XYZ file of C-alpha atoms in Angstrom:
268
model
C 5.311 -29.264 -16.365
C 6.110 -28.326 -20.060
C 6.705 -32.195 -20.655
C 3.698 -33.238 -18.898
C 1.230 -30.773 -20.337
C 2.282 -28.343 -23.156
C 4.764 -25.397 -23.202
C 2.402 -22.608 -24.227
C -0.083 -23.219 -21.434
C 2.582 -23.515 -18.795
C 4.290 -20.388 -20.214
C 1.289 -18.297 -20.230
C -0.176 -19.509 -16.871
C 3.160 -18.744 -15.061
C 3.620 -15.356 -16.935
C 0.223 -14.198 -16.013
C 0.586 -15.091 -12.326
C 3.961 -13.422 -12.265
C 2.702 -10.199 -13.706
C -0.611 -9.918 -11.904
C -0.305 -7.732 -8.871
C -2.251 -9.898 -6.201
C -2.686 -13.028 -8.030
C -5.593 -14.319 -10.435
C -8.675 -16.478 -9.882
C -9.423 -19.708 -11.664
C -12.159 -18.217 -14.004
C -9.963 -15.262 -14.737
C -7.050 -17.664 -15.839
C -9.460 -19.594 -17.818
C -10.425 -16.580 -19.882
C -6.966 -15.155 -20.042
C -5.654 -18.387 -21.648
C -8.502 -18.772 -24.114
C -6.282 -17.737 -26.864
C -4.571 -20.989 -26.668
C -7.630 -22.790 -27.888
C -7.609 -26.518 -26.957
C -4.074 -26.082 -25.436
C -5.879 -24.511 -22.545
C -7.863 -27.444 -21.467
C -5.394 -28.766 -18.851
C -5.316 -25.302 -17.060
C -6.588 -26.855 -13.775
C -4.477 -29.982 -13.833
C -1.436 -27.506 -14.142
C -2.699 -25.556 -11.264
C -3.171 -28.609 -9.154
C 0.546 -29.566 -10.046
C 1.640 -26.089 -9.042
C -0.324 -26.148 -5.792
C 2.653 -26.773 -3.325
C 4.134 -23.608 -4.822
C 1.092 -21.420 -4.688
C -1.163 -20.032 -2.014
C -4.845 -19.116 -2.736
C -6.166 -16.070 -0.900
C -9.766 -14.700 -1.441
C -10.025 -17.174 -4.484
C -6.647 -15.731 -6.170
C -3.737 -17.851 -7.083
C -0.435 -16.366 -6.348
C 3.097 -17.629 -5.711
C 3.879 -18.787 -2.119
C 7.661 -19.621 -2.662
C 9.591 -16.540 -3.959
C 12.238 -18.823 -5.406
C 9.533 -20.085 -7.866
C 8.533 -16.733 -8.716
C 12.026 -15.839 -9.382
C 12.566 -18.875 -11.586
C 9.420 -17.791 -13.640
C 10.793 -14.210 -13.951
C 14.152 -15.396 -15.185
C 12.568 -18.267 -17.568
C 9.475 -16.826 -19.012
C 9.782 -12.988 -18.406
C 13.620 -12.667 -19.148
C 14.315 -10.585 -15.960
C 17.784 -11.764 -15.696
C 19.293 -9.040 -13.504
C 16.305 -7.351 -11.960
C 14.845 -8.731 -8.824
C 12.822 -5.734 -7.495
C 10.712 -4.873 -10.331
C 7.423 -5.831 -8.439
C 7.103 -2.166 -7.089
C 6.588 0.448 -10.032
C 7.925 3.325 -7.787
C 11.130 1.441 -7.107
C 11.475 0.263 -10.595
C 11.023 3.589 -12.310
C 12.219 6.095 -9.623
C 14.413 8.700 -11.508
C 17.067 8.621 -8.812
C 17.532 4.955 -9.164
C 21.117 3.857 -10.290
C 21.526 2.141 -12.401
C 18.155 2.606 -14.026
C 15.781 -0.329 -14.375
C 15.847 -2.089 -17.744
C 12.995 -1.734 -20.170
C 10.185 -4.289 -19.974
C 10.998 -7.410 -21.957
C 8.755 -8.402 -24.948
C 7.306 -11.361 -22.993
C 6.562 -8.997 -20.068
C 5.058 -6.419 -22.238
C 2.995 -8.921 -24.063
C 1.470 -10.387 -20.961
C 0.807 -7.028 -19.131
C -1.046 -5.906 -22.360
C -3.178 -8.961 -22.320
C -3.868 -8.308 -18.626
C -4.740 -4.687 -19.298
C -7.190 -5.713 -22.177
C -8.868 -8.004 -19.870
C -9.451 -5.857 -17.032
C -10.522 -2.927 -19.215
C -13.612 -4.767 -20.044
C -14.847 -4.011 -16.808
C -12.751 -1.198 -15.521
C -14.795 -0.327 -12.377
C -14.716 -3.812 -10.931
C -12.787 -3.965 -7.820
C -10.129 -6.147 -9.318
C -9.711 -3.960 -12.317
C -9.441 -0.761 -10.149
C -6.556 -2.507 -8.291
C -4.961 -4.000 -11.362
C -5.236 -1.353 -14.129
C -3.065 1.423 -12.655
C -0.323 -1.107 -11.542
C -0.176 -2.640 -14.846
C 0.180 0.570 -16.811
C 2.686 1.690 -14.474
C 4.711 -1.204 -15.007
C 4.728 -0.598 -18.670
C 5.411 3.146 -18.225
C 2.192 3.835 -20.014
C 1.880 7.401 -18.423
C -0.282 8.891 -20.926
C -2.862 5.874 -20.548
C -2.660 6.027 -16.877
C -3.330 9.802 -16.977
C -6.379 9.231 -19.139
C -7.554 6.447 -16.741
C -7.262 8.325 -13.524
C -8.559 11.470 -15.279
C -11.748 9.653 -15.736
C -13.746 10.875 -12.563
C -15.644 7.758 -12.180
C -12.483 5.809 -12.049
C -10.813 7.996 -9.978
C -13.567 7.964 -7.466
C -13.836 4.051 -7.520
C -10.056 3.932 -7.013
C -9.910 6.682 -4.415
C -12.667 4.814 -2.260
C -10.646 1.639 -2.660
C -7.448 2.966 -1.407
C -6.365 6.786 -1.170
C -2.752 5.823 -1.028
C -2.831 3.827 -4.282
C -4.260 6.842 -6.110
C -1.690 9.146 -4.643
C 1.183 6.936 -5.621
C -0.175 6.333 -9.140
C -0.600 10.067 -9.592
C 2.946 10.746 -8.166
C 4.436 8.141 -10.828
C 2.356 10.083 -13.568
C 3.807 13.415 -12.406
C 7.177 12.507 -11.537
C 8.106 9.978 -14.222
C 5.811 10.729 -16.884
C 5.923 14.498 -16.645
C 2.100 14.860 -16.767
C 0.222 17.280 -14.521
C -2.690 15.659 -12.658
C -4.507 19.089 -12.507
C -4.853 18.952 -16.380
C -6.805 15.868 -16.360
C -9.594 17.448 -14.369
C -10.192 20.779 -16.182
C -13.469 19.935 -17.687
C -14.714 18.527 -14.256
C -13.344 21.613 -12.464
C -15.022 23.990 -15.047
C -18.312 22.367 -14.839
C -18.682 20.737 -11.337
C -22.525 20.599 -11.623
C -22.466 17.984 -14.404
C -20.629 15.547 -12.292
C -21.529 13.387 -9.280
C -21.289 15.588 -6.169
C -19.751 13.066 -3.858
C -16.889 12.295 -6.368
C -16.315 16.034 -7.037
C -15.956 16.363 -3.231
C -13.308 13.603 -2.947
C -11.527 15.228 -5.831
C -11.517 18.383 -4.322
C -9.852 16.922 -1.181
C -7.350 15.104 -3.256
C -6.288 18.178 -5.160
C -6.139 20.397 -2.118
C -3.889 17.868 -0.281
C -1.739 17.643 -3.427
C -0.868 21.417 -3.636
C -3.535 22.484 -6.074
C -5.454 24.547 -3.543
C -5.664 27.702 -5.786
C -7.053 25.753 -8.612
C -9.804 24.267 -6.239
C -11.054 27.718 -4.934
C -13.738 27.874 -7.540
C -14.906 24.260 -6.609
C -15.084 25.137 -2.980
C -17.126 28.125 -3.699
C -19.507 25.921 -5.881
C -19.812 23.423 -2.735
C -20.394 26.334 -0.408
C -23.355 27.565 -2.491
C -24.633 24.046 -2.768
C -24.526 23.339 1.036
C -25.854 26.707 2.023
C -28.885 25.997 -0.201
C -29.376 22.399 1.293
C -28.619 23.477 4.859
C -25.849 20.894 5.191
C -23.744 22.759 7.883
C -21.398 19.714 8.350
C -20.028 19.956 4.887
C -20.525 23.754 4.611
C -18.181 24.183 7.690
C -15.647 21.892 5.995
C -15.548 23.825 2.487
C -15.352 27.110 4.283
C -12.442 26.059 6.499
C -10.691 24.525 3.238
C -11.073 27.720 1.371
C -9.843 29.731 4.346
C -6.804 27.568 4.312
C -6.245 28.276 0.638
C -6.703 32.159 1.099
C -4.200 32.065 4.081
C -1.611 30.225 1.991
C -1.954 32.638 -0.825
C -1.631 35.711 1.629
C -5.171 36.731 1.808
C -5.325 36.803 5.542
C -8.388 39.106 5.885
C -10.410 36.795 3.684
C -9.029 33.848 5.417
C -9.940 35.320 8.827
C -13.701 36.228 7.500
C -14.035 32.553 6.400
C -12.658 31.126 9.583
C -15.037 33.243 11.836
C -18.007 32.004 9.759
C -16.774 28.508 10.123
C -16.591 29.052 13.865
C -20.115 30.437 13.938
C -21.388 27.201 11.946
C -19.550 24.900 14.481
C -20.923 26.610 17.408
C -24.365 26.335 16.093
């Protein structure tokens, strides 16, 4: 391919495909290779030549043959010894022995290009999927902390896949040593300024992640809101969640009082 077309185009195209999480569409590859100028004109002929080794799913080109992916990793990304770097959790697991090697310069350059590209429309479904993944691969924990700490992005990612959000935050906390609760201090202090449904989903995440005590004021805020609007369904949920926190912190009388109120709501 390098001999038939030109090396920079083949290099960039294959690097981008290897570093993308689930593949890239033709228009995305066109935009991502624009920096090559006229050298990018043969992009689609290159993709046609690669077609036997790629599959197209939901409009995204990705490797079909893993042996080709591995050859690309060695030749263009300089992953000479690592074969399991596709999963950031496996790659950066603190208990991994021997530790994973740092990203090579070609890998770093390619991932930064992808991050810049997806940042231009960060709430798009593809960006929501790709950005946390790319930042994780580069160990950009502070940038990932800031990204997930944006309530709008958190909410979009949470609705797209709760497991993905939990995994990303787990990496930030475990490897990056950054506490998720600190990202949401402003939102927790002023919940009325933010979208109520997004705050509701945030409260559920924080409660399930062991931050129940910090969420008590938020549940109180929701209880007042749902009492005033007569939303018994959500009111019962909030009271039950707050009761669970009080129980876990030893306030059994307070927990029992709330649970009885929840029971009355459910019976009603």
